[in-house]
Coordinates of C-alpha atoms (C1' of nucleotides) in Angstrom, one line a residue:
Chain A
M293 CA 0.0 0.0 0.0
T294 CA 1.3 3.4 -0.8
I295 CA 1.6 5.6 2.2
R296 CA -0.3 8.9 1.9
V297 CA -0.4 11.3 4.7
R298 CA -1.5 14.9 4.9
F299 CA -1.3 18.1 6.8
A300 CA -4.7 19.8 6.6
P301 CA -4.5 23.2 8.4
S302 CA -7.4 25.8 8.3
P303 CA -6.0 29.1 7.0
T304 CA -6.6 31.2 10.1
G305 CA -3.1 32.6 10.9
N306 CA 0.5 31.8 11.6
P307 CA 1.0 28.0 11.9
H308 CA 1.6 27.0 15.5
I309 CA 4.7 25.1 16.6
G310 CA 2.7 22.5 18.2
N311 CA 1.0 21.7 14.9
I312 CA 4.2 21.8 13.1
R313 CA 5.5 19.1 15.4
T314 CA 2.6 16.9 14.1
V315 CA 3.5 17.8 10.6
V316 CA 7.1 16.6 11.3
F317 CA 5.8 13.3 12.3
N318 CA 3.7 13.1 9.1
W319 CA 6.5 14.3 6.9
L320 CA 9.0 11.8 8.3
F321 CA 6.7 9.1 8.1
A322 CA 5.9 9.7 4.5
R323 CA 9.4 10.3 3.4
Q324 CA 10.9 7.2 5.0
N325 CA 8.3 5.1 3.4
N326 CA 8.6 6.4 0.1
G327 CA 5.1 7.9 0.5
K328 CA 3.4 11.1 -0.4
F329 CA 3.0 14.0 2.0
I330 CA 0.1 16.2 0.9
L331 CA -1.0 19.7 1.9
R332 CA -4.6 20.5 2.1
I333 CA -6.4 23.7 3.0
E334 CA -9.4 23.3 5.1
D335 CA -11.2 26.6 4.7
T336 CA -14.7 25.7 5.2
D337 CA -15.2 28.3 7.8
R338 CA -15.8 31.5 5.9
S339 CA -15.9 33.6 9.1
R340 CA -12.3 32.7 10.0
Y341 CA -10.7 33.1 6.7
T342 CA -7.3 35.0 6.9
P343 CA -6.0 36.3 3.5
N344 CA -2.4 35.6 3.7
A345 CA -2.6 32.4 5.9
V346 CA -2.0 29.8 3.1
Q347 CA 1.1 31.6 1.9
I348 CA 2.5 31.9 5.5
I349 CA 1.8 28.2 6.1
E350 CA 3.6 27.2 2.9
E351 CA 6.5 29.6 3.8
S352 CA 6.9 27.9 7.2
L353 CA 6.9 24.5 5.9
R354 CA 9.4 25.4 3.2
W355 CA 11.7 27.1 5.9
L356 CA 11.8 23.8 7.8
G357 CA 12.3 21.8 4.6
L358 CA 9.0 20.0 4.9
D359 CA 8.2 19.7 1.2
W360 CA 5.0 18.3 -0.1
D361 CA 4.0 16.3 -3.1
E362 CA 0.5 17.5 -3.8
G363 CA -1.0 20.8 -2.6
P364 CA -2.9 23.9 -3.6
D365 CA 0.1 25.5 -5.2
I366 CA 1.4 22.5 -7.1
G367 CA -1.8 20.5 -7.7
G368 CA -1.9 16.7 -8.0
P369 CA -4.0 13.9 -9.1
Y370 CA -6.7 14.4 -6.4
G371 CA -7.2 18.1 -6.6
P372 CA -8.4 20.7 -5.9
Y373 CA -6.6 20.8 -2.5
T374 CA -8.4 23.6 -1.1
Q375 CA -11.9 22.6 0.4
S376 CA -13.7 25.7 -0.7
K377 CA -13.0 24.6 -4.3
R378 CA -14.6 21.3 -3.6
L379 CA -18.1 22.2 -2.6
P380 CA -20.0 20.2 -5.2
L381 CA -18.2 17.0 -4.1
Y382 CA -19.5 17.5 -0.6
Q383 CA -23.0 18.2 -1.8
E384 CA -22.9 15.0 -3.8
K385 CA -21.7 12.9 -1.0
V386 CA -24.2 14.3 1.5
N387 CA -27.0 13.5 -0.8
E388 CA -25.8 10.0 -1.0
L389 CA -26.0 9.9 2.8
L390 CA -29.5 11.3 2.6
E391 CA -30.5 8.7 0.2
K392 CA -29.2 5.9 2.3
G393 CA -30.9 7.1 5.3
W394 CA -27.6 8.0 7.1
A395 CA -28.4 11.7 7.3
Y396 CA -31.4 14.0 7.6
R397 CA -32.3 17.5 6.9
C398 CA -32.8 19.7 10.0
N399 CA -34.3 23.1 10.0
C400 CA -34.1 24.0 13.7
T401 CA -33.2 27.4 14.1
P402 CA -30.0 28.4 16.1
E403 CA -32.3 30.0 18.6
R404 CA -34.2 26.8 19.1
L405 CA -31.0 24.8 19.5
K406 CA -29.7 27.2 21.9
A407 CA -32.9 26.9 24.0
V408 CA -32.8 23.1 23.9
K409 CA -29.2 23.1 25.1
E410 CA -30.0 25.5 28.0
M411 CA -32.9 23.4 29.0
Q412 CA -30.7 20.4 29.0
R413 CA -28.1 22.0 31.1
A414 CA -30.8 23.2 33.5
A415 CA -32.0 19.7 33.9
G416 CA -28.5 18.5 34.6
V417 CA -27.9 16.6 31.4
D418 CA -24.3 15.5 31.3
T419 CA -23.5 16.2 27.6
P420 CA -25.9 18.5 25.8
M421 CA -26.8 17.1 22.5
Y422 CA -29.2 17.8 19.6
D423 CA -32.7 16.5 20.7
G424 CA -33.4 14.7 17.4
H425 CA -36.3 17.1 16.7
C426 CA -35.9 16.5 12.8
R427 CA -34.5 13.2 13.0
D428 CA -37.6 11.2 12.3
L429 CA -39.6 13.6 10.1
P430 CA -41.2 12.0 7.1
P431 CA -39.2 12.4 4.1
G432 CA -40.0 15.5 2.1
A433 CA -41.1 17.3 5.4
I434 CA -38.3 19.8 4.9
S435 CA -37.9 21.2 1.5
P436 CA -34.4 21.4 0.0
D437 CA -35.2 24.9 -0.8
E438 CA -35.8 26.2 2.6
P439 CA -32.8 27.1 4.9
H440 CA -31.6 24.0 6.8
V441 CA -28.5 21.9 7.7
I442 CA -27.9 18.2 7.2
R443 CA -27.2 16.1 10.2
L444 CA -25.6 12.7 10.6
K445 CA -27.9 10.0 11.8
V446 CA -25.9 8.4 14.5
P447 CA -27.1 5.2 15.6
R448 CA -28.8 5.4 19.0
E449 CA -27.5 2.1 20.3
G450 CA -24.3 0.3 20.4
E451 CA -20.8 1.5 20.3
T452 CA -18.3 2.7 17.8
I453 CA -14.7 1.8 18.0
V454 CA -11.9 3.9 16.9
P455 CA -8.9 1.8 16.1
D456 CA -5.8 3.9 16.8
M457 CA -2.4 2.8 15.8
L458 CA -0.8 4.0 19.1
R459 CA -3.4 3.2 21.6
G460 CA -5.4 0.2 20.2
A461 CA -9.2 0.3 20.1
V462 CA -10.9 3.2 21.8
T463 CA -14.6 2.6 22.4
F464 CA -17.3 5.2 22.4
E465 CA -21.0 4.6 23.2
N466 CA -23.2 5.7 20.3
Q467 CA -25.7 7.3 22.7
R468 CA -23.2 10.0 23.6
I469 CA -22.3 10.9 20.0
D470 CA -24.3 13.9 18.7
D471 CA -26.1 14.1 15.3
Q472 CA -23.3 16.0 14.0
I473 CA -24.0 18.7 11.3
L474 CA -22.5 17.7 8.0
L475 CA -23.6 20.5 5.8
K476 CA -24.1 23.8 7.1
S477 CA -26.9 26.2 6.0
D478 CA -24.5 28.2 3.9
G479 CA -23.9 25.0 1.9
F480 CA -20.4 24.5 3.2
P481 CA -19.5 21.2 4.7
T482 CA -18.4 21.0 8.4
Y483 CA -14.9 19.8 9.1
H484 CA -16.3 16.3 9.9
L485 CA -17.8 15.6 6.6
A486 CA -15.0 17.4 4.5
V487 CA -12.3 15.6 6.3
V488 CA -13.8 12.2 5.7
V489 CA -14.6 12.8 2.1
D490 CA -11.4 14.3 1.3
D491 CA -9.2 11.9 3.1
H492 CA -11.1 9.1 1.2
L493 CA -11.0 10.7 -2.1
M494 CA -7.3 11.6 -1.8
Q495 CA -6.5 8.1 -0.8
I496 CA -5.0 9.0 2.5
S497 CA -3.6 5.9 4.3
H498 CA -2.7 7.3 7.6
I499 CA -4.3 10.2 9.5
I500 CA -1.6 11.5 11.8
R501 CA -3.0 14.3 13.9
A502 CA -3.2 15.8 17.4
D503 CA -4.9 14.1 20.3
E504 CA -7.5 16.8 20.4
W505 CA -9.3 15.0 17.4
L506 CA -9.6 11.7 19.1
S507 CA -13.0 12.5 20.7
S508 CA -14.5 13.4 17.3
T509 CA -13.2 10.5 15.4
P510 CA -16.1 8.2 16.2
K511 CA -18.1 10.4 14.1
H512 CA -15.8 9.9 11.4
V513 CA -15.7 6.2 11.8
I514 CA -19.5 6.2 11.4
L515 CA -19.3 8.2 8.3
Y516 CA -16.8 5.8 6.9
Q517 CA -19.4 3.0 7.7
A518 CA -22.2 5.1 6.1
F519 CA -20.2 5.6 3.0
D520 CA -19.1 2.0 3.0
W521 CA -15.5 3.1 2.7
T522 CA -12.5 1.6 4.5
P523 CA -11.1 4.1 7.1
P524 CA -7.4 5.1 7.0
T525 CA -5.3 4.2 9.9
F526 CA -5.8 6.7 12.7
V527 CA -2.7 7.8 14.7
H528 CA -3.5 10.4 17.4
V529 CA -0.3 12.0 18.8
P530 CA -0.1 14.0 22.0
L531 CA -0.4 17.6 22.3
V532 CA 2.4 20.0 22.9
M533 CA 2.1 22.0 26.2
G534 CA 3.6 25.1 27.6
K535 CA 5.5 25.3 30.9
D536 CA 2.3 25.4 32.9
G537 CA 1.0 22.2 31.4
Q538 CA -1.7 23.8 29.3
K539 CA -1.9 23.5 25.6
L540 CA 0.9 25.7 24.1
S541 CA -0.3 29.1 23.0
K542 CA 0.8 32.7 22.4
R543 CA 0.9 33.5 26.0
H544 CA 3.8 31.0 26.4
G545 CA 6.0 33.2 24.2
A546 CA 7.3 32.4 20.8
V547 CA 4.9 29.9 19.2
S548 CA 4.7 30.5 15.5
V549 CA 7.4 29.2 13.1
A550 CA 8.0 32.8 12.1
D551 CA 8.8 33.8 15.7
F552 CA 11.4 31.2 15.9
R553 CA 12.9 32.1 12.5
Q554 CA 13.1 35.7 13.6
Q555 CA 14.9 35.0 16.7
G556 CA 17.4 33.1 14.9
Y557 CA 16.7 29.5 15.5
L558 CA 18.2 27.2 12.7
P559 CA 15.6 25.2 10.7
E560 CA 17.5 22.1 11.2
A561 CA 17.7 22.6 14.9
V562 CA 14.0 23.2 15.2
L563 CA 13.2 20.2 13.1
N564 CA 15.5 18.1 15.4
F565 CA 13.9 19.6 18.5
L566 CA 10.4 19.0 17.2
A567 CA 11.0 15.4 16.3
M568 CA 12.2 14.6 19.8
L569 CA 9.1 16.1 21.3
G570 CA 7.2 13.0 22.1
W571 CA 9.6 10.7 20.3
A572 CA 12.9 9.0 21.2
P573 CA 15.0 6.4 19.5
G574 CA 15.1 4.2 22.5
E575 CA 16.9 0.9 22.8
G576 CA 20.0 2.3 24.2
D577 CA 20.3 4.8 21.6
E578 CA 21.0 8.1 23.5
R579 CA 21.7 10.5 20.6
E580 CA 20.0 13.8 20.9
I581 CA 21.2 15.4 17.8
F582 CA 19.8 14.2 14.6
T583 CA 20.4 15.5 11.1
R584 CA 17.4 15.3 8.7
E585 CA 18.9 12.1 7.2
E586 CA 19.5 10.5 10.6
L587 CA 16.0 11.5 11.6
L588 CA 14.7 9.9 8.4
A589 CA 16.8 6.7 9.1
T590 CA 15.7 6.5 12.9
F591 CA 12.3 7.8 13.3
E592 CA 9.6 5.4 14.1
L593 CA 6.0 6.5 14.2
S594 CA 5.2 3.6 16.5
R595 CA 7.5 4.8 19.1
V596 CA 5.7 8.0 19.6
K597 CA 4.8 8.6 23.3
L598 CA 1.2 8.9 24.4
S599 CA 1.7 11.5 27.1
S600 CA 1.8 15.1 26.1
A601 CA 5.2 16.9 26.2
V602 CA 6.2 20.3 27.6
F603 CA 7.9 22.5 25.0
S604 CA 11.2 23.4 26.6
Y605 CA 12.8 26.6 25.2
D606 CA 15.9 25.8 27.2
K607 CA 16.5 22.6 25.4
L608 CA 15.7 24.2 22.0
D609 CA 18.3 26.8 22.8
W610 CA 20.9 24.2 23.5
I611 CA 20.1 22.2 20.4
N612 CA 20.4 25.5 18.3
G613 CA 23.6 26.3 20.0
V614 CA 25.0 22.8 19.1
Y615 CA 24.1 23.3 15.4
I616 CA 25.6 26.8 15.4
R617 CA 28.9 25.5 16.9
N618 CA 29.0 22.6 14.4
M619 CA 28.5 24.9 11.4
E620 CA 31.1 25.9 8.9
K621 CA 32.2 29.4 9.6
S622 CA 31.4 30.6 6.1
E623 CA 28.0 29.3 6.4
L624 CA 27.4 30.7 9.8
L625 CA 28.5 34.1 8.4
K626 CA 26.0 33.9 5.7
R627 CA 23.3 33.2 8.1
L628 CA 24.4 36.0 10.5
V629 CA 24.5 38.8 7.9
P630 CA 20.6 39.2 7.8
F631 CA 20.6 39.7 11.5
W632 CA 23.3 42.2 11.5
Q633 CA 21.6 44.1 8.7
A634 CA 18.2 44.0 10.4
A635 CA 19.9 45.7 13.4
G636 CA 21.6 48.3 11.3
L637 CA 25.0 47.2 12.1
V638 CA 26.0 46.2 8.7
P639 CA 24.7 47.8 5.5
S640 CA 22.8 46.0 2.9
P641 CA 24.3 44.9 0.5
V642 CA 27.4 44.2 2.5
P643 CA 30.3 46.3 1.3
S644 CA 32.9 43.9 0.0
E645 CA 35.7 45.2 2.2
M646 CA 33.6 44.4 5.2
F647 CA 33.5 40.7 4.7
E648 CA 37.0 40.4 6.0
T649 CA 36.0 41.9 9.3
L650 CA 32.8 39.8 9.5
A651 CA 34.7 36.8 8.8
Q652 CA 37.1 37.8 11.8
V653 CA 34.2 38.3 14.1
V654 CA 32.4 34.9 13.4
P655 CA 35.0 32.7 15.2
L656 CA 34.9 35.0 18.3
I657 CA 31.1 34.5 18.7
Q658 CA 30.4 31.1 17.3
E659 CA 30.5 29.3 20.5
R660 CA 28.8 32.0 22.3
L661 CA 25.6 32.1 20.3
K662 CA 22.4 30.4 21.3
R663 CA 20.3 32.2 18.7
L664 CA 21.5 34.0 15.5
K665 CA 19.8 37.1 16.8
D666 CA 22.3 37.1 19.7
V667 CA 24.9 38.3 17.4
V668 CA 23.6 41.8 17.7
E669 CA 24.0 42.3 21.4
L670 CA 27.3 40.4 21.3
T671 CA 29.1 42.4 18.6
D672 CA 27.4 45.9 18.3
F673 CA 30.4 47.5 19.9
I674 CA 32.5 46.3 17.0
F675 CA 30.4 48.0 14.3
T676 CA 29.1 51.1 16.0
E677 CA 30.4 53.7 18.3
I678 CA 30.2 53.2 22.0
E679 CA 29.4 55.4 24.7
T680 CA 32.4 56.1 26.9
P681 CA 32.1 54.0 29.9
P682 CA 31.5 55.8 33.2
A683 CA 34.9 56.2 35.0
E684 CA 34.0 53.9 37.9
K685 CA 33.5 51.1 35.5
L686 CA 37.0 51.7 34.2
V687 CA 38.6 51.1 37.5
G688 CA 40.3 47.7 37.7
K689 CA 39.8 45.1 40.2
K690 CA 41.5 45.8 43.4
M691 CA 43.0 49.0 41.9
T692 CA 42.9 52.7 42.4
P693 CA 41.6 55.0 39.7
L694 CA 45.2 56.4 39.4
E695 CA 46.6 52.8 38.8
S696 CA 43.8 52.3 36.2
L697 CA 44.7 55.4 34.5
E698 CA 48.4 54.6 34.2
A699 CA 47.3 51.1 32.8
V700 CA 45.2 52.8 30.1
Q701 CA 48.1 55.1 29.2
A702 CA 50.6 52.3 29.0
M703 CA 48.3 50.2 26.8
Q704 CA 47.9 53.0 24.5
T705 CA 51.7 53.1 24.1
V706 CA 52.0 49.4 23.5
L707 CA 49.2 49.3 21.0
S708 CA 50.5 52.3 19.2
N709 CA 53.8 50.8 18.6
L710 CA 52.7 47.4 17.4
V711 CA 53.9 46.6 14.0
N712 CA 50.8 44.6 13.1
F713 CA 47.5 45.4 14.7
D714 CA 46.3 41.7 15.1
A715 CA 45.3 39.6 18.0
A716 CA 48.6 37.3 17.8
T717 CA 50.9 40.2 17.8
M718 CA 49.3 42.3 20.5
E719 CA 48.9 39.5 23.1
P720 CA 52.6 39.0 24.2
P721 CA 53.4 42.5 24.8
L722 CA 50.2 43.2 26.6
R723 CA 50.8 40.2 28.9
Q724 CA 54.3 41.6 29.5
L725 CA 52.8 44.9 30.2
A726 CA 50.6 43.4 33.0
Q727 CA 53.6 41.8 34.6
D728 CA 55.5 45.1 34.4
L729 CA 52.8 46.9 36.0
G730 CA 52.5 44.2 38.6
L731 CA 49.0 43.3 37.6
K732 CA 47.3 40.2 36.9
A733 CA 46.5 39.7 33.3
G734 CA 42.8 39.7 34.1
Q735 CA 43.0 43.0 35.9
L736 CA 44.7 44.7 32.9
F737 CA 42.4 43.1 30.2
N738 CA 39.3 43.9 32.0
I739 CA 40.1 47.5 32.0
M740 CA 40.8 47.3 28.3
R741 CA 37.6 45.4 27.7
V742 CA 35.5 48.0 29.3
A743 CA 37.2 50.8 27.7
T744 CA 36.9 49.4 24.2
S745 CA 33.4 47.9 24.5
N746 CA 31.7 49.5 27.4
K747 CA 30.7 45.9 28.4
R748 CA 31.9 43.8 31.2
V749 CA 31.1 40.7 29.3
A750 CA 32.2 40.6 25.7
P751 CA 33.8 38.3 23.1
P752 CA 37.5 37.6 23.3
L753 CA 39.4 40.8 23.8
F754 CA 42.3 40.8 21.3
G755 CA 40.1 39.6 18.3
S756 CA 37.5 42.1 19.2
I757 CA 40.1 44.8 19.1
E758 CA 41.6 43.7 15.9
A759 CA 38.2 43.9 14.3
I760 CA 37.7 47.3 15.8
G761 CA 41.0 48.4 14.2
R762 CA 43.8 50.4 15.7
K763 CA 42.5 53.8 15.1
R764 CA 39.1 53.4 16.9
T765 CA 40.7 51.4 19.6
L766 CA 43.2 54.0 20.5
Q767 CA 40.2 56.6 20.3
R768 CA 38.4 54.6 22.8
L769 CA 41.3 54.1 25.1
S770 CA 42.0 57.8 25.0
R771 CA 38.4 58.7 25.9
A772 CA 38.8 56.2 28.8
E773 CA 41.9 58.0 29.9
E774 CA 40.0 61.4 29.9
A775 CA 37.2 59.9 32.0
L776 CA 39.6 58.4 34.5
T777 CA 41.5 61.7 34.6
Q778 CA 38.4 63.6 35.4
L779 CA 37.4 61.1 38.0
I780 CA 40.8 61.6 39.7
A781 CA 40.5 65.3 39.5
S782 CA 37.1 65.5 40.9
E783 CA 38.1 63.5 44.1
K784 CA 40.6 64.7 46.5
Y785 CA 43.7 63.3 44.8
Chain B
rG61 C1' -20.6 17.5 35.1
rC62 C1' -20.1 13.7 31.2
rC63 C1' -16.9 11.0 27.7
rC64 C1' -11.9 9.9 26.0
rC65 C1' -6.6 10.0 26.7
rU66 C1' -2.3 10.0 29.9
rA67 C1' 0.9 9.2 34.4
rU68 C1' 9.5 7.5 35.4
rC69 C1' 14.2 13.3 37.8
rG70 C1' 11.9 20.6 37.4
rU71 C1' 11.8 19.5 31.8
rC72 C1' 12.5 16.0 27.4
rU73 C1' 13.0 10.9 27.8
rA74 C1' 15.4 5.2 28.0
rG75 C1' 13.4 1.0 30.4
rC76 C1' 7.3 -1.2 30.4
rC77 C1' 4.9 -5.0 25.2
rU78 C1' 8.6 -10.2 26.1
rG79 C1' 8.3 -9.2 34.9
rG80 C1' 14.2 -10.5 37.9
rU81 C1' 20.4 -7.8 34.7
rC82 C1' 16.9 -1.0 37.6
rU83 C1' 20.3 0.3 44.8
rA84 C1' 16.2 3.1 37.5
rG85 C1' 20.1 5.0 32.3
rG86 C1' 20.8 9.6 29.1
rA87 C1' 20.0 14.8 27.9
rC88 C1' 18.5 20.0 29.1
rA89 C1' 18.4 23.1 33.2
rC90 C1' 20.5 23.7 38.1
rA91 C1' 24.8 23.5 41.9
rG92 C1' 30.1 22.9 42.8
rG93 C1' 35.0 22.3 40.6
rC94 C1' 38.8 22.4 36.6
rC95 C1' 40.4 25.4 32.3
rU96 C1' 40.5 30.7 31.6
rU97 C1' 41.5 38.0 30.0
rU98 C1' 35.2 38.5 30.9
rC99 C1' 31.4 35.4 29.1
rA100 C1' 30.7 31.2 26.5
rA101 C1' 32.4 26.4 24.9
rG102 C1' 34.8 22.1 26.9
rC103 C1' 36.0 18.5 30.9
rC104 C1' 34.9 16.5 36.0
rU105 C1' 31.5 16.0 40.2
rG106 C1' 26.7 16.4 42.6
rG107 C1' 21.3 16.4 43.8
rU108 C1' 16.5 15.2 42.1
rA109 C1' 11.9 10.4 39.6
rC110 C1' 9.0 4.9 38.9
rA111 C1' 1.6 9.6 41.6
rU112 C1' -1.2 6.5 45.1
rG113 C1' -3.9 2.1 47.2
rG114 C1' -4.7 -2.8 46.4
rG115 C1' -4.0 -7.4 43.9
rU116 C1' -1.2 -11.4 40.7
rU117 C1' 3.8 -13.5 41.4
rC118 C1' 9.3 -16.6 44.6
rA119 C1' 10.0 -11.5 42.3
rA120 C1' 6.6 -5.4 39.6
rA121 C1' 8.7 0.9 37.2
rU122 C1' 7.3 -3.4 34.2
rC123 C1' 0.9 -7.4 34.4
rC124 C1' -4.5 -6.4 36.5
rC125 C1' -8.1 -3.2 39.2
rG126 C1' -9.4 1.1 42.0
rU127 C1' -8.3 6.0 43.4
rU128 C1' -5.8 10.7 42.6
rA129 C1' -3.8 14.1 39.3
rG130 C1' -2.9 16.4 34.5
rG131 C1' -4.6 17.1 29.6
rG132 C1' -8.2 16.9 25.7
rG133 C1' -13.3 16.8 23.9
rC134 C1' -18.5 17.9 24.5
rA135 C1' -20.3 24.4 18.0
rC136 C1' -24.0 25.7 11.6
rC137 C1' -14.6 26.0 14.6
rA138 C1' -11.3 23.4 12.7

RNA sequence: GCCCCUAUCGUCUAGCCUGGUCUAGGACACAGGCCUUUCAAGCCUGGUACAUGGGUUCAAAUCCCGUUAGGGGCACCA
């Protein structure tokens, strides 16, 4: 049997990272089985339609490298892949159900429905359901021309079993399954009708979707029976939660693919992380880092855990850092440029003479980055002017202002006399200087770090200074010198 | 409330199916140390978990039942 799976989002906004995790499972399963991965847009709710959503969904998938074989943009043998373009199909199928007696017309008004529900609640009914008012009306009692909906005629007795690949048979009592609306009064199908019709027509073999659908699946199973179709294999995978144990949502922070992209997470790292949310290789295999190819070789749908997983930003940061550290410097540079540019630190396009500096900076920060965006905070002092640090900040550890001033002056001399202004050349004389001044290397270098970056924490000093250049470095030192001089003058020295 | 799902360190998880090898393994995070010009990275060390009660069994994290807890669902939304 050909494996055919799908991602069927409704175009209501930015794809959620939790949903994307499920897409990753789908995609991996399709690709490792030589199957097809299909994108289908479920836009049957006209009130929630968002114009750019489809495009954003496609972009998000592309960014993560989750390519699809059939979809609204590229078509395929079972199109169209947008439900709003398949309306006649649903109409036809629902008529079939009507003829077979598996569905009925219902012209109850929303007001009546609401009233019924309220009465049921008041009476202490556990699960409010449609009261079946139109269920047994004689055929023709409701004209096809008057406003109405079409409902599924769920058997009143017996039970419906949902076979789930991961949890076995899940049983539901038919008497608690509502007569689900299949076709809305606007002629659009509801999700339940459309999903069954399309999954069947598109020959979907496995429905891999989030847990939250499990409880509506018996309705789908009944529909498959009504149509006399063989249902696909159902695979319900756990939800992704936020730190507080609730379903992950915007209030937990970054949640859309676009958010992660903007913050400088690498798509390969995100893919890796997502695949590990609810799945692990097991059997003594303790790897955490998987390339796309390794994932393809190792992932096993049947090993997906059944309990929901909390999305750990800490772990994502760690994985992202691992990928950044393992990356070729030239590749990292390429990916960093847009972030420098977005912050206005580097012009766009990058002036050719600037590449050398950029290439010098990359090794300084590579192992310090968790997210690409961090490069801005880390390196801004190299590209822009800094504020002169307050004099107190320039005083070395266990040193007086005067001693600090002398150190700054001595450093200026050493740096001015350097033949080549590069990290390797400047280090020995500076170390020597520390010794000559009777200082620990750290004492001296920390003064220099603050003077040249106005930061107490910064990338390695000599490399940074090299990138800043001799002229600007000396300028900064001389400003530090002034500041210290003033401090000394203002106090009673 | 009712229905359904789930339950191993703070978090992600291995182990559970095919009970003994589990005084429960790994990773992230955390703490301490080493390295070190700061911060990282790296290395070393440390603490922390089988929700609970009952069975079954010579033996249970592993099998069964109850309880509890968490989650999901109960729309002319998907």
